[in-house]
Amino acid sequence: MPAPLQLTLPDGSVREMPAGTTGAQLAASIGAGLAKAAVGIVNDDKQQDLSEPLKSGPVRILTLKDAEGLDIARHSATAQALAAAVKEMFPGTKLAIGPTIDDGFYYDVDFSEAKRPLSADDLPALEAKMREVLATDAPITRELWAPEDLKAHFTKTGDTYKNEIIDGAIEKGQLIDGKVSVYRNEKTGFIDLCVGPHVPHLGLVPASFALSSLAGAYWRGDSANQQLTRIYGRLFATQKELDAYLHMRAEAEKRDHRKIGPALDLFHFQDIAPGQAFWHARGWSIYTELTNYMRHQLDTAGYEEVNSPQLVHKSLYEASGHWENYFEDLFLVKEEREGVVKDIYSLKPMNCPCHVQIFNFGIKSYRDLPLRMAEFGSCMRNEAHGALHGLMRVTGFKQDDAHIFCTEDQMMEESARFCELLHAVYQDLGFTDYFVKLSTRPDKRVGSDDVWDKAEAALAEACKNSGLGYVLSPGDGAFYGPKLEFVLRDCIGRDWQCGTLQVDFNTAARLGAHYTTESGERLAPVMLHRAILGSLERFIGILIEQYEGKFPLWLAPVQAMVVPITDHQNTYAEEVAATLRHALPTATGGLRVEVDDSSERMQKKILLAQQQKIPYMLVVGAKEAEAGTVAVRLRDGTDLGAMPLTTLTQRLKDELSARQ
RNA sequence: GCCGACAUAGCACAGUGGUAGUGCAGUGGUUUUGUAAACCAAAGGUCGGGAGUUCAAAUCUCUCUGUCGGCACCA
């Protein structure tokens, strides 16, 4: 007689059950309600099916209220309902993989041998079919198959991608006693390869889901492979949560910088210059303020600003390695004479090789290091067309770019100082929840492994010293060195690299940069490539979404709108505007004040200023003109009442310096 | 670049083979107004570009460009 199980419940109590007890039996022994709601169980820190026997140790029964339980339901929805529905409605399709994601699930399916491709119009019917499958409440049972038998099965059903997954599992030694787990729908016999767990019966998958969109996706994430059709779905425990999620998405889309930007007259895009913003006066004032702010920050931190050429001979990029690594993305300019190409130049795709040229001018000694060289240089990259995305991913952009030339000994301190500066800047700009990615050596790279070891260790150490937690992203480094990426999130949850710190032991040496050490040796300096905002375009895109266009006073394109009540106050309004413009300096000149002298009624003028998200509305009527005051109304509707201009100026001055 | 979709007035949209529409914005006029939309009028379009089918194309087909959702890429 095997020893009974000792099961520790989440409340700390211990329950003794006979050996062989399953999760389902445990749930039933606790309560009928729990038994009905259970979708899986965590036993001994491992998720498993309710049908599996338990081991002694901690147990936690999962329902849709647990994140893991919801994940199981999402998993069953895609693998058992969506997959089965696709196979039934579209003969000839081949199933690939169907994992869960943050808000739901997707399934990748090969439609190349189906009668026609899947279109978004098919989603409602597909979703209805899923609901039919779920409504059968079919039991889902786990089975272990010999790999060869299972491969024969999938060969028969045409799902040959599954066989590749099985082969991969064999290779990685992931079999369970030489077998592979599958899940079977007991009513239809549909079988999907899966490690599980799954809900015990389909009735437990909530009806609160929706197929949301279609996309292309490469098999195994490799563009050399077949492209599959990815079907996305969202699933939550209750309809209320699904509705709340969809509502949140709809609200988030209103913050989209691609909508707000043109609506606020900040910038626009046009076919004649894909991926390059036309910056309007109002958008450019933000650009100017931000650049000016960064310039001050860099100056204080001991950087010197330079400017390098726009169009550079290809030999520089051949020497740096960029020609080989990014040839496709260079904008080339051919110099032709009488039909013969004499020379090829490239629009500058990044500043670093040019900065090395400046470094190389004259002999450098260890006394010159660290040398911090900054440039708000204009760069052009011919990005893959499908990659372009508003201001976030563009072909033409400027960065708050700088390269720190330093000795190996100085590298750590410089990295720490950079992380500190970045943090201070992000705080000023209202970003506190950025996250950090450490991207390590890619397959295609230059330099020896021990140099990479050193560079990667330096970045990890820098994070540690600055108290930054990071996510490791293996293989995502630049070809010349590893990098820290400082990532910000846009309104619809997409992540964008903004700041970066890269340790480069290769480029300086490749381009012949060196300095004389104390002992008279000639050594190549270490280069730290770093940016805080990253692409100004991208950063402004993020800022627009962060503030929903309601910029803090110092960044606001129009900082105050003077609203005369009748045209008798137009002259006074102009005087007020002129006084304020002269009273307070900004990066674009004086305070950015406009007067709405249109013949609209005041109510309409306020509405328009509000829609333009102008922080201050200064209403002037006969009373104000008489008293030499303005009636101050804020963007949020607050009425501060009438005040003398000097009071207002002080208030604005304080607000500007606080950058709020 | 790849898969799927989309492109109609400045903006938001309607129009599925037979005379190109609505609202807002813009323009002209009237109104002189106290904290989120005054009134009237006229105007505004090579229906993204090109080719084709048809008596006839915004509408169907092909192609190019751009955009959107993803994938891949991101120095």
Coordinates of C-alpha atoms in Angstrom, one line a residue, chain A residues 208-471:
Chain A
S208 CA -16.2 35.8 -23.6
F209 CA -13.8 35.8 -26.5
A210 CA -13.5 37.3 -30.0
L211 CA -11.4 36.6 -33.0
S212 CA -9.7 39.9 -33.5
S213 CA -7.4 40.0 -36.5
L214 CA -5.4 38.2 -39.1
A215 CA -1.7 38.6 -39.9
G216 CA 1.1 36.8 -41.7
A217 CA 3.8 35.1 -39.7
Y218 CA 6.7 33.0 -40.7
W219 CA 7.0 29.4 -39.6
R220 CA 9.4 29.4 -36.6
G221 CA 9.9 33.1 -37.0
D222 CA 12.3 32.8 -39.9
S223 CA 11.6 34.8 -43.0
A224 CA 13.3 32.0 -45.0
N225 CA 10.4 29.7 -44.1
Q226 CA 6.9 29.4 -45.3
Q227 CA 4.6 32.3 -44.3
L228 CA 1.6 31.2 -42.4
T229 CA -1.7 32.9 -41.6
R230 CA -1.9 33.9 -37.9
I231 CA -5.4 34.2 -36.5
Y232 CA -5.6 36.3 -33.3
G233 CA -8.2 36.0 -30.6
R234 CA -8.9 37.8 -27.3
L235 CA -10.3 35.9 -24.4
F236 CA -11.1 36.9 -20.9
A237 CA -12.9 35.2 -18.0
T238 CA -16.0 37.2 -18.3
Q239 CA -17.8 39.2 -21.0
K240 CA -17.4 42.3 -18.7
E241 CA -13.6 41.9 -18.8
L242 CA -13.6 41.4 -22.5
D243 CA -15.8 44.4 -23.1
A244 CA -13.5 46.4 -20.7
Y245 CA -10.5 45.3 -22.7
L246 CA -12.0 46.2 -26.0
H247 CA -13.1 49.6 -24.6
M248 CA -9.6 50.2 -23.3
R249 CA -8.1 49.4 -26.7
A250 CA -10.6 51.8 -28.4
E251 CA -9.7 54.5 -25.9
A252 CA -6.0 53.9 -26.4
E253 CA -6.3 54.2 -30.1
K254 CA -7.5 57.8 -29.6
R255 CA -4.0 58.6 -28.2
D256 CA -2.4 57.3 -31.4
H257 CA 0.2 59.9 -32.4
R258 CA -0.6 59.2 -36.1
K259 CA -4.1 60.7 -35.4
I260 CA -3.2 63.3 -32.9
G261 CA -0.1 64.6 -34.8
P262 CA -1.9 65.8 -37.9
A263 CA -5.0 66.9 -35.9
L264 CA -2.9 69.2 -33.8
D265 CA -1.0 70.4 -36.8
L266 CA 2.3 69.0 -35.6
F267 CA 3.4 67.0 -38.7
H268 CA 2.2 65.0 -41.6
F269 CA 3.4 62.2 -43.9
Q270 CA 3.0 62.1 -47.6
D271 CA 3.6 59.5 -50.4
I272 CA 6.3 61.6 -51.9
A273 CA 8.6 61.1 -48.9
P274 CA 7.7 57.8 -47.3
G275 CA 8.9 57.5 -43.7
Q276 CA 9.9 61.1 -43.4
A277 CA 7.8 63.5 -41.4
F278 CA 6.9 67.0 -42.7
W279 CA 7.3 68.9 -39.4
H280 CA 4.9 71.8 -39.2
A281 CA 5.7 74.8 -37.1
R282 CA 3.8 73.5 -34.1
G283 CA 5.5 70.1 -34.2
W284 CA 8.9 71.6 -34.8
S285 CA 8.6 73.7 -31.7
I286 CA 8.4 70.5 -29.7
Y287 CA 11.4 69.2 -31.6
T288 CA 13.3 72.4 -30.9
E289 CA 12.4 72.4 -27.2
L290 CA 13.5 68.8 -26.7
T291 CA 16.7 69.2 -28.6
N292 CA 17.5 72.3 -26.7
Y293 CA 16.8 70.5 -23.4
M294 CA 19.0 67.6 -24.4
R295 CA 21.8 69.9 -25.5
H296 CA 21.8 71.5 -22.0
Q297 CA 21.8 68.1 -20.4
L298 CA 24.7 66.9 -22.5
D299 CA 26.7 70.1 -22.0
T300 CA 26.3 69.8 -18.3
A301 CA 27.4 66.1 -18.4
G302 CA 30.7 67.0 -20.2
Y303 CA 29.8 66.3 -23.8
E304 CA 31.0 68.4 -26.8
E305 CA 28.7 68.8 -29.8
V306 CA 29.9 68.2 -33.3
N307 CA 28.4 67.9 -36.8
S308 CA 29.5 65.5 -39.5
P309 CA 28.7 65.1 -43.2
Q310 CA 25.5 63.9 -44.7
L311 CA 26.8 62.2 -47.7
V312 CA 29.8 60.0 -47.2
H313 CA 31.9 57.8 -49.6
K314 CA 31.1 54.1 -49.3
S315 CA 34.7 53.3 -48.3
L316 CA 34.0 54.5 -44.8
Y317 CA 31.1 52.1 -44.4
E318 CA 33.0 49.3 -46.0
A319 CA 35.7 49.9 -43.4
S320 CA 33.3 50.1 -40.5
G321 CA 31.5 46.9 -41.5
H322 CA 28.1 48.7 -42.0
W323 CA 28.3 48.1 -45.8
E324 CA 28.4 44.4 -45.3
N325 CA 25.8 44.3 -42.6
Y326 CA 23.3 46.9 -43.8
F327 CA 23.9 47.2 -47.5
E328 CA 20.2 46.8 -48.2
D329 CA 19.2 49.7 -46.0
L330 CA 21.7 52.3 -47.3
F331 CA 20.4 55.1 -49.5
L332 CA 23.1 55.3 -52.1
V333 CA 23.9 58.2 -54.3
K334 CA 25.9 57.4 -57.4
E335 CA 28.1 60.1 -58.9
E336 CA 27.9 59.6 -62.7
R337 CA 29.9 61.1 -65.5
E338 CA 29.1 60.4 -69.1
G339 CA 27.1 57.4 -68.0
V340 CA 29.9 55.9 -66.0
V341 CA 29.6 55.5 -62.2
K342 CA 32.6 57.2 -60.8
D343 CA 31.8 56.9 -57.1
I344 CA 29.2 55.7 -54.7
Y345 CA 28.2 57.7 -51.7
S346 CA 25.7 56.8 -48.9
L347 CA 23.4 59.1 -47.1
K348 CA 24.7 58.9 -43.5
P349 CA 22.8 56.0 -41.8
M350 CA 24.4 56.6 -38.4
N351 CA 27.0 58.9 -36.9
C352 CA 29.6 56.7 -35.4
P353 CA 32.1 56.2 -38.3
C354 CA 32.1 60.0 -38.9
H355 CA 32.8 60.6 -35.2
V356 CA 35.8 58.3 -35.4
Q357 CA 37.1 60.5 -38.2
I358 CA 36.8 63.5 -35.9
F359 CA 38.5 61.6 -33.2
N360 CA 41.3 60.6 -35.6
F361 CA 42.0 64.2 -36.5
G362 CA 45.2 65.0 -34.5
I363 CA 46.9 62.7 -32.1
K364 CA 45.0 61.7 -29.0
S365 CA 46.5 60.8 -25.6
Y366 CA 45.0 59.2 -22.6
R367 CA 44.7 62.7 -21.2
D368 CA 42.0 63.4 -23.9
L369 CA 39.8 60.5 -22.6
P370 CA 37.1 60.1 -21.9
L371 CA 36.1 62.1 -25.0
R372 CA 32.3 62.5 -25.2
M373 CA 31.3 63.5 -28.7
A374 CA 27.6 64.3 -29.3
E375 CA 25.7 65.0 -32.5
F376 CA 22.1 65.6 -33.3
G377 CA 22.9 64.3 -36.7
S378 CA 20.3 63.6 -39.5
C379 CA 20.4 60.0 -40.5
M380 CA 18.6 58.2 -43.3
R381 CA 17.9 54.5 -43.5
N382 CA 16.0 52.7 -46.2
E383 CA 14.0 50.6 -43.9
A384 CA 12.0 47.6 -45.1
H385 CA 8.7 49.2 -46.3
G386 CA 6.5 47.1 -44.0
A387 CA 8.5 48.3 -41.0
L388 CA 7.5 52.0 -41.3
H389 CA 5.2 53.1 -38.6
G390 CA 4.2 56.7 -38.1
L391 CA 7.0 58.6 -36.2
M392 CA 8.0 55.4 -34.4
R393 CA 9.8 53.9 -37.4
V394 CA 11.0 56.3 -40.1
T395 CA 13.6 56.5 -42.8
G396 CA 14.8 60.0 -41.8
F397 CA 15.5 60.9 -38.2
K398 CA 17.8 62.6 -35.8
Q399 CA 19.1 61.1 -32.6
D400 CA 20.5 62.6 -29.4
D401 CA 23.5 60.5 -30.4
A402 CA 26.9 60.5 -28.8
H403 CA 30.0 58.4 -28.7
I404 CA 32.2 58.2 -25.6
F405 CA 35.8 57.3 -26.5
C406 CA 37.4 56.0 -23.3
T407 CA 39.9 53.6 -21.9
E408 CA 38.8 50.2 -20.7
D409 CA 39.3 51.4 -17.1
Q410 CA 36.9 54.3 -17.7
M411 CA 34.2 52.2 -19.3
M412 CA 32.4 51.3 -16.1
E413 CA 32.2 54.7 -14.7
E414 CA 31.1 56.2 -18.0
S415 CA 28.4 53.5 -18.3
A416 CA 27.1 54.3 -14.8
R417 CA 27.2 58.0 -15.4
F418 CA 25.2 57.5 -18.6
C419 CA 22.5 55.3 -16.9
E420 CA 22.2 58.1 -14.2
L421 CA 21.8 60.8 -16.8
L422 CA 19.2 58.8 -18.7
H423 CA 17.2 58.1 -15.6
A424 CA 17.2 61.8 -14.7
V425 CA 16.1 62.8 -18.2
Y426 CA 13.3 60.2 -18.3
Q427 CA 12.1 61.5 -15.0
D428 CA 12.0 65.0 -16.2
L429 CA 10.0 63.8 -19.2
G430 CA 7.5 61.8 -17.1
F431 CA 8.8 58.3 -17.9
T432 CA 9.4 56.2 -14.8
D433 CA 8.4 52.8 -16.0
Y434 CA 10.8 52.1 -18.8
F435 CA 12.4 48.7 -18.9
V436 CA 15.9 47.6 -19.9
K437 CA 16.9 44.9 -22.3
L438 CA 20.5 43.5 -22.5
S439 CA 21.1 42.2 -26.0
T440 CA 24.0 40.0 -26.4
R441 CA 26.2 38.8 -29.3
P442 CA 24.4 38.0 -32.6
D443 CA 25.5 35.2 -34.9
K444 CA 26.7 37.7 -37.5
R445 CA 29.3 39.8 -35.7
V446 CA 32.9 41.2 -35.7
G447 CA 35.5 40.8 -33.0
S448 CA 36.8 37.9 -31.0
D449 CA 34.7 36.1 -28.3
D450 CA 36.9 37.2 -25.4
V451 CA 36.2 40.8 -26.4
W452 CA 32.5 40.1 -26.5
D453 CA 32.8 38.4 -23.1
K454 CA 34.3 41.6 -21.7
A455 CA 31.7 43.9 -23.4
E456 CA 28.7 41.9 -22.2
A457 CA 30.0 41.7 -18.7
A458 CA 30.6 45.4 -18.7
L459 CA 26.9 46.1 -19.5
A460 CA 25.6 43.6 -17.0
E461 CA 27.9 45.2 -14.4
A462 CA 26.7 48.7 -15.3
C463 CA 23.1 47.6 -14.8
K464 CA 24.0 46.1 -11.4
N465 CA 25.8 49.3 -10.3
S466 CA 22.9 51.5 -11.3
G467 CA 20.4 49.2 -9.7
L468 CA 18.6 48.5 -13.0
G469 CA 16.9 45.2 -13.6
Y470 CA 17.1 43.9 -17.1
V471 CA 15.7 41.3 -19.4

